[in-house]
Coordinates of C-alpha atoms and ligand atoms in Angstrom, one line a residue:
M30 CA -66.9 -61.6 79.2
T31 CA -68.2 -63.0 75.7
S32 CA -67.6 -66.6 75.4
I33 CA -66.9 -68.5 72.0
T34 CA -66.8 -72.0 71.6
V35 CA -64.6 -73.3 68.6
I36 CA -65.3 -76.8 67.5
G37 CA -62.4 -78.2 65.6
G38 CA -60.2 -75.1 66.8
A39 CA -56.8 -76.9 66.7
G40 CA -56.8 -77.2 62.8
Y41 CA -55.2 -74.9 60.1
I42 CA -57.5 -72.2 60.5
G43 CA -58.3 -72.5 64.3
S44 CA -54.8 -72.4 65.4
V45 CA -54.6 -69.0 63.9
L46 CA -58.1 -67.9 65.0
V47 CA -58.1 -69.0 68.5
P48 CA -55.0 -66.9 69.7
A49 CA -56.9 -64.1 67.6
L50 CA -59.8 -64.4 69.5
L51 CA -58.1 -64.6 73.0
G52 CA -56.1 -61.4 72.0
Q53 CA -59.5 -59.5 71.4
G54 CA -60.5 -60.3 75.0
Y55 CA -62.9 -63.1 74.5
A56 CA -63.2 -66.5 76.5
V57 CA -62.4 -69.3 74.3
T58 CA -63.2 -73.0 74.5
V59 CA -62.0 -75.3 72.0
L60 CA -63.2 -78.9 71.5
D61 CA -61.0 -81.0 69.1
N62 CA -60.1 -84.6 68.6
F63 CA -56.7 -83.6 67.6
L64 CA -57.1 -85.7 64.6
F65 CA -53.4 -84.9 63.4
N66 CA -51.9 -85.5 66.7
Q67 CA -51.1 -81.6 66.3
N68 CA -49.6 -79.5 69.0
S69 CA -50.7 -76.2 67.3
L70 CA -52.4 -74.7 70.5
L71 CA -49.7 -75.0 73.2
D72 CA -49.1 -71.1 73.0
C73 CA -52.5 -70.6 74.2
C74 CA -52.4 -73.0 77.1
L75 CA -51.3 -70.5 79.7
H76 CA -54.2 -68.2 79.0
P77 CA -56.6 -68.2 81.8
N78 CA -59.4 -67.5 79.4
F79 CA -58.6 -70.6 77.3
H80 CA -60.4 -73.8 77.7
L81 CA -60.1 -77.2 76.3
E82 CA -62.1 -80.3 75.6
R83 CA -60.4 -83.4 73.9
G84 CA -63.4 -85.2 72.0
D85 CA -65.5 -85.9 69.1
A86 CA -67.8 -83.2 67.4
R87 CA -70.0 -85.9 66.7
D88 CA -70.4 -86.8 70.4
E89 CA -73.7 -85.3 71.8
S90 CA -72.7 -85.0 75.6
M91 CA -69.2 -83.7 74.4
V92 CA -70.7 -81.0 72.4
K93 CA -73.4 -80.1 75.0
R94 CA -70.6 -79.5 77.4
A95 CA -68.3 -77.6 75.2
I96 CA -71.1 -75.2 74.1
A97 CA -72.8 -74.8 77.5
K98 CA -71.4 -71.3 78.1
A99 CA -71.0 -70.2 74.7
D100 CA -72.3 -66.9 73.3
Y101 CA -71.0 -67.7 69.8
I102 CA -70.0 -71.0 68.3
I103 CA -67.6 -71.4 65.4
P104 CA -67.8 -74.9 63.8
L105 CA -64.7 -75.6 62.1
A106 CA -64.4 -79.3 62.6
A107 CA -64.8 -81.2 59.2
I108 CA -63.0 -83.6 56.9
V109 CA -61.5 -80.8 54.8
G110 CA -60.9 -81.0 51.1
A111 CA -62.3 -83.2 48.3
P112 CA -59.6 -85.9 48.4
A113 CA -59.9 -86.5 52.4
C114 CA -63.8 -86.8 51.8
K115 CA -63.5 -89.1 49.2
A116 CA -61.1 -91.4 51.2
D117 CA -63.6 -91.6 53.9
P118 CA -67.1 -90.6 52.8
T119 CA -68.8 -91.8 56.0
A120 CA -66.6 -89.6 58.3
A121 CA -67.3 -86.7 55.7
S122 CA -71.0 -87.0 55.8
T123 CA -71.2 -87.6 59.6
L124 CA -68.9 -84.9 60.6
N125 CA -69.4 -82.0 57.9
R126 CA -73.2 -82.2 57.7
D127 CA -74.8 -84.4 60.5
A128 CA -72.8 -83.1 63.3
I129 CA -73.7 -79.6 62.2
R130 CA -77.5 -80.7 62.2
M131 CA -76.9 -81.9 65.7
L132 CA -75.2 -78.9 66.8
L133 CA -78.1 -76.5 65.5
S134 CA -80.5 -79.0 67.7
L135 CA -78.4 -78.7 70.8
R136 CA -77.9 -74.9 70.8
S137 CA -80.3 -72.6 72.3
K138 CA -81.7 -70.1 69.7
D139 CA -79.7 -67.2 71.3
Q140 CA -76.6 -68.8 70.9
R141 CA -74.9 -67.3 67.7
I142 CA -73.0 -69.3 65.0
V143 CA -70.2 -68.1 62.6
S144 CA -69.4 -71.0 60.3
P145 CA -67.2 -71.5 57.2
C146 CA -68.3 -72.8 54.0
T147 CA -66.3 -73.2 50.9
N148 CA -66.5 -71.1 47.8
S149 CA -65.9 -74.1 45.9
G150 CA -69.7 -74.4 46.4
Y151 CA -69.8 -72.4 43.2
G152 CA -68.3 -75.4 41.3
I153 CA -67.8 -74.2 37.8
G154 CA -68.8 -70.7 37.1
Q155 CA -69.8 -68.9 33.9
K156 CA -66.9 -67.6 32.1
S157 CA -65.9 -64.1 33.3
I158 CA -69.1 -63.5 35.3
A159 CA -68.1 -63.2 39.0
C160 CA -70.2 -65.4 41.3
T161 CA -72.2 -63.6 44.1
E162 CA -74.0 -64.8 47.0
E163 CA -77.0 -65.2 44.9
T164 CA -75.3 -67.5 42.3
P165 CA -76.8 -70.9 42.6
L166 CA -74.7 -73.4 44.4
N167 CA -73.3 -76.3 42.3
P168 CA -70.8 -78.2 44.5
L169 CA -68.6 -80.8 42.4
S170 CA -67.3 -83.0 45.1
L171 CA -68.7 -84.7 48.3
Y172 CA -66.7 -82.1 50.3
G173 CA -68.6 -79.2 48.5
V174 CA -71.9 -81.1 48.9
T175 CA -71.6 -81.5 52.7
K176 CA -70.2 -78.0 53.2
V177 CA -73.3 -76.6 51.2
E178 CA -75.9 -78.9 53.2
A179 CA -74.4 -77.6 56.4
E180 CA -74.6 -74.0 55.2
R181 CA -78.4 -74.4 54.4
A182 CA -79.0 -75.9 57.7
I183 CA -77.2 -73.1 59.5
L184 CA -79.0 -70.4 57.6
D185 CA -82.5 -72.2 57.8
S186 CA -82.1 -72.4 61.6
G187 CA -81.5 -68.7 62.0
N188 CA -79.2 -66.6 64.0
G189 CA -76.2 -67.7 62.0
I190 CA -73.5 -66.2 59.4
S191 CA -71.9 -68.3 56.9
L192 CA -68.5 -67.3 55.7
R193 CA -68.0 -68.8 52.1
L194 CA -64.2 -68.9 52.2
A195 CA -61.9 -68.5 49.1
T196 CA -58.8 -71.0 49.2
V197 CA -57.2 -70.1 52.0
F198 CA -53.2 -69.6 52.0
G199 CA -50.3 -68.8 54.6
A200 CA -48.7 -70.0 57.7
S201 CA -50.5 -71.7 60.5
P202 CA -48.9 -73.5 63.3
R203 CA -51.1 -76.6 62.0
M204 CA -49.5 -76.2 58.6
R205 CA -51.4 -77.5 55.6
I206 CA -49.4 -77.8 52.4
D207 CA -52.2 -79.3 50.4
L208 CA -53.9 -76.0 49.8
L209 CA -53.3 -74.7 46.2
V210 CA -51.0 -71.7 46.9
N211 CA -49.4 -73.5 49.7
D212 CA -48.9 -76.4 47.6
F213 CA -47.5 -74.5 44.5
V214 CA -44.9 -72.5 46.5
H215 CA -43.9 -75.6 48.2
R216 CA -43.3 -77.2 45.0
A217 CA -41.6 -74.2 43.4
F218 CA -39.2 -73.8 46.7
S219 CA -38.3 -77.7 46.9
D220 CA -38.7 -78.9 43.4
R221 CA -38.2 -75.8 41.3
F222 CA -40.6 -77.4 38.7
L223 CA -44.2 -77.8 38.3
V224 CA -46.5 -79.6 35.8
I225 CA -49.8 -77.9 35.7
F226 CA -53.1 -79.6 34.6
E227 CA -55.8 -77.1 33.3
G228 CA -53.8 -74.1 34.1
H229 CA -56.5 -71.3 32.9
F230 CA -58.9 -72.6 35.6
K231 CA -59.5 -69.7 38.0
R232 CA -59.9 -69.7 41.6
N233 CA -60.0 -66.9 44.4
Y234 CA -57.7 -66.8 47.4
I235 CA -57.4 -65.4 51.1
H236 CA -54.7 -65.2 53.5
I237 CA -55.3 -67.1 56.9
R238 CA -54.9 -63.9 58.9
D239 CA -57.5 -62.3 56.9
V240 CA -59.9 -65.4 57.6
A241 CA -59.3 -64.9 61.4
R242 CA -60.2 -61.1 60.7
A243 CA -63.5 -62.0 58.9
F244 CA -64.5 -64.3 62.0
L245 CA -63.8 -61.3 64.2
H246 CA -65.5 -58.8 61.9
A247 CA -68.7 -61.0 61.8
I248 CA -68.9 -61.4 65.5
A249 CA -68.3 -57.7 65.9
N250 CA -71.1 -56.9 63.4
F251 CA -73.4 -60.0 63.9
D252 CA -76.7 -58.1 64.2
T253 CA -76.3 -56.2 60.7
M254 CA -74.8 -59.4 59.0
K255 CA -76.8 -62.2 60.4
N256 CA -78.8 -65.0 58.5
E257 CA -76.8 -64.3 55.1
P258 CA -73.8 -66.0 53.6
Y259 CA -70.7 -63.6 52.6
N260 CA -67.8 -64.5 50.2
V261 CA -64.5 -63.9 51.6
G262 CA -61.7 -63.5 49.2
L263 CA -59.1 -61.2 47.9
S264 CA -60.9 -59.3 45.3
D265 CA -57.5 -58.6 43.4
A266 CA -56.8 -62.4 43.3
N267 CA -59.4 -64.0 41.2
I268 CA -56.5 -65.6 39.1
S269 CA -55.8 -68.6 37.1
K270 CA -53.4 -71.5 38.1
L271 CA -50.8 -70.2 35.4
E272 CA -51.1 -66.6 36.6
L273 CA -50.4 -67.9 40.2
C274 CA -47.2 -69.7 38.9
A275 CA -46.2 -66.4 37.4
R276 CA -46.5 -64.5 40.6
I277 CA -44.5 -67.3 42.3
K278 CA -41.8 -67.0 39.7
E279 CA -41.3 -63.3 40.4
Q280 CA -40.1 -64.4 43.9
I281 CA -38.6 -67.7 42.9
P282 CA -37.0 -66.9 39.4
S283 CA -35.4 -70.5 39.0
F284 CA -39.0 -71.9 39.1
Y285 CA -39.9 -73.6 35.8
Y286 CA -43.7 -74.4 35.3
V287 CA -45.2 -76.0 32.0
E288 CA -48.8 -76.9 31.2
A289 CA -49.4 -80.6 30.6
E290 CA -50.7 -81.3 26.9
I291 CA -52.6 -84.3 28.1
G292 CA -54.3 -85.1 31.1
Q293 CA -56.9 -83.4 33.4
D294 CA -57.1 -82.1 36.8
P295 CA -59.4 -84.1 39.0
D296 CA -60.4 -80.9 40.5
K297 CA -62.7 -79.0 38.1
R298 CA -63.3 -75.8 40.3
D299 CA -63.3 -73.0 37.8
Y300 CA -64.8 -69.5 38.9
V301 CA -64.3 -65.8 39.6
V302 CA -65.9 -64.6 42.7
S303 CA -67.4 -61.2 44.0
N304 CA -66.4 -60.3 47.4
A305 CA -68.4 -57.0 47.4
K306 CA -71.1 -58.1 49.9
I307 CA -68.8 -58.1 52.7
E308 CA -66.5 -55.3 51.8
A309 CA -69.8 -53.2 51.8
T310 CA -70.1 -54.1 55.6
G311 CA -66.8 -52.7 56.3
Y312 CA -64.4 -55.7 55.9
Q313 CA -61.1 -55.3 53.9
P314 CA -58.5 -58.0 53.7
Q315 CA -55.0 -56.9 54.6
V316 CA -52.6 -59.6 53.2
S317 CA -51.8 -59.7 49.6
L318 CA -51.0 -62.7 47.4
D319 CA -47.5 -61.5 47.1
A320 CA -47.0 -61.1 50.8
G321 CA -48.2 -64.6 51.3
I322 CA -46.1 -66.0 48.8
A323 CA -43.0 -64.4 50.6
E324 CA -44.2 -65.7 53.8
L325 CA -44.4 -69.4 52.4
I326 CA -40.8 -69.1 51.2
K327 CA -39.8 -68.4 54.8
V328 CA -42.1 -71.2 55.9
Y329 CA -40.6 -73.8 53.7
T330 CA -37.1 -72.7 54.5
I331 CA -38.0 -73.9 58.1
L332 CA -40.4 -77.0 57.3
R333 CA -38.7 -80.0 55.6
V334 CA -41.1 -82.8 54.4
K335 CA -38.9 -85.8 54.4
G336 CA -38.5 -89.3 56.3
Y337 CA -37.3 -91.8 53.8
A338 CA -34.3 -90.4 52.3
N339 CA -30.9 -89.8 53.9
A340 CA -30.4 -86.2 52.5
Ligands
NAD4 N1 -58.5 -74.1 54.6 C1 -59.4 -73.8 53.6 O1 -59.1 -73.3 52.5 C2 -60.9 -73.5 53.8 C3 -61.7 -72.9 52.8 C4 -63.1 -73.0 53.2 C5 -63.6 -73.6 54.3 N2 -62.8 -74.2 55.3 C6 -63.4 -74.8 56.3 O2 -62.7 -74.2 57.4 C7 -62.9 -75.3 58.5 C8 -61.4 -75.7 59.1 O3 -60.7 -76.0 57.9 P1 -59.1 -76.2 58.0 O4 -58.4 -75.9 56.9 O5 -58.6 -75.4 59.5 O6 -58.9 -77.8 58.3 P2 -58.2 -78.7 59.4 O7 -58.4 -80.2 58.9 O8 -56.8 -78.3 59.5 O9 -58.9 -78.4 60.9 C9 -60.0 -79.4 61.0 C10 -60.0 -79.6 62.5 O10 -61.1 -80.4 62.9 C11 -60.6 -81.3 63.8 N3 -61.3 -82.6 63.7 C12 -61.5 -83.4 62.8 N4 -62.5 -84.5 63.0 C13 -63.0 -84.2 64.2 C14 -63.8 -84.9 65.0 N5 -64.5 -85.9 64.7 N6 -64.2 -84.2 66.3 C15 -63.7 -83.1 66.5 N7 -62.6 -82.3 65.7 C16 -62.2 -82.9 64.7 C17 -59.2 -81.4 63.4 O11 -58.1 -82.2 64.5 C18 -58.8 -80.2 63.2 O12 -58.2 -79.4 64.2 C19 -63.6 -76.6 57.8 O13 -64.8 -76.5 58.1 C20 -63.3 -76.2 56.4 O14 -64.4 -76.8 55.6 C21 -61.5 -74.3 55.0

């Protein structure tokens, strides 16, 4: 049986990916420190091929033990997103970059790695020219810098694949509402209004189940895909923040949004991405942006973010 170790497997992506891997018949070991006190992997615990280590991805002996039997390693543990990295730069560098270098020194060369990078590595793209995997990387934040450094180390080390993920959206048992689509739908649903800064900035998006499918695809096609980076996004969803709001308004007609005349978004990412390279390997995303928005409306019907008000 093929064994896969997912480091940081209890997070937003891992909590969807791990059940998908188990469903494909892989044995899965998760190493995670459960940073958010999350209980998102409870559904996996009965599975006989699911193994769990609670610990830090920077702890050499923990990592050695967690990867001992792995044929594939998926390192997801990170301080994720520019604001979180800015708030704790030491954690960001030691986890996002140094722990990956340590992992590379601990794994045997025949252990394969499939790792997520962020397409925010492209920073500010050229107007209307789609970023391909050949486009020079220009990360704008410590988050982007550490993720790009980790990707470089993995590809230089060999026997690895890097998936440069678009901004992920959709439901996960460890939900994140700080991702752009998830955030905008949340505001549209709960506040009914949104003030947008730099509404023309374009980004690319991908549903979380299609992210899980991309990892499964990379594992199944490892030999033909290895030692390369691949953009992973919806090719029909290279859209601006204003266009995203219009799509949300189609499903929440009472949503009112307006572009601010003064002020800036600290997040300067603005790019259009080509996903042709991974599509040429036979990968096709299956969940549209509109289907994800409809899903999120149901998610926020369930979730209520409150605590300091009576109603
Ligand atoms: N969500 C996105 O839009 C997106 C896009 C591109 C790339 N990625 C990458 O995908 C990966 C997962 O992102 P996510 O959205 O699931 O984030 P997340 O914050 O939900 O998950 C991170 C996981 O790592 C764990 N963790 C944190 N510190 C740890 C430590 N010191 N030791 C062990 N575990 C630790 C957390 O408990 C959590 O389970 C990250 O590497 C991220 O950079 C995410």
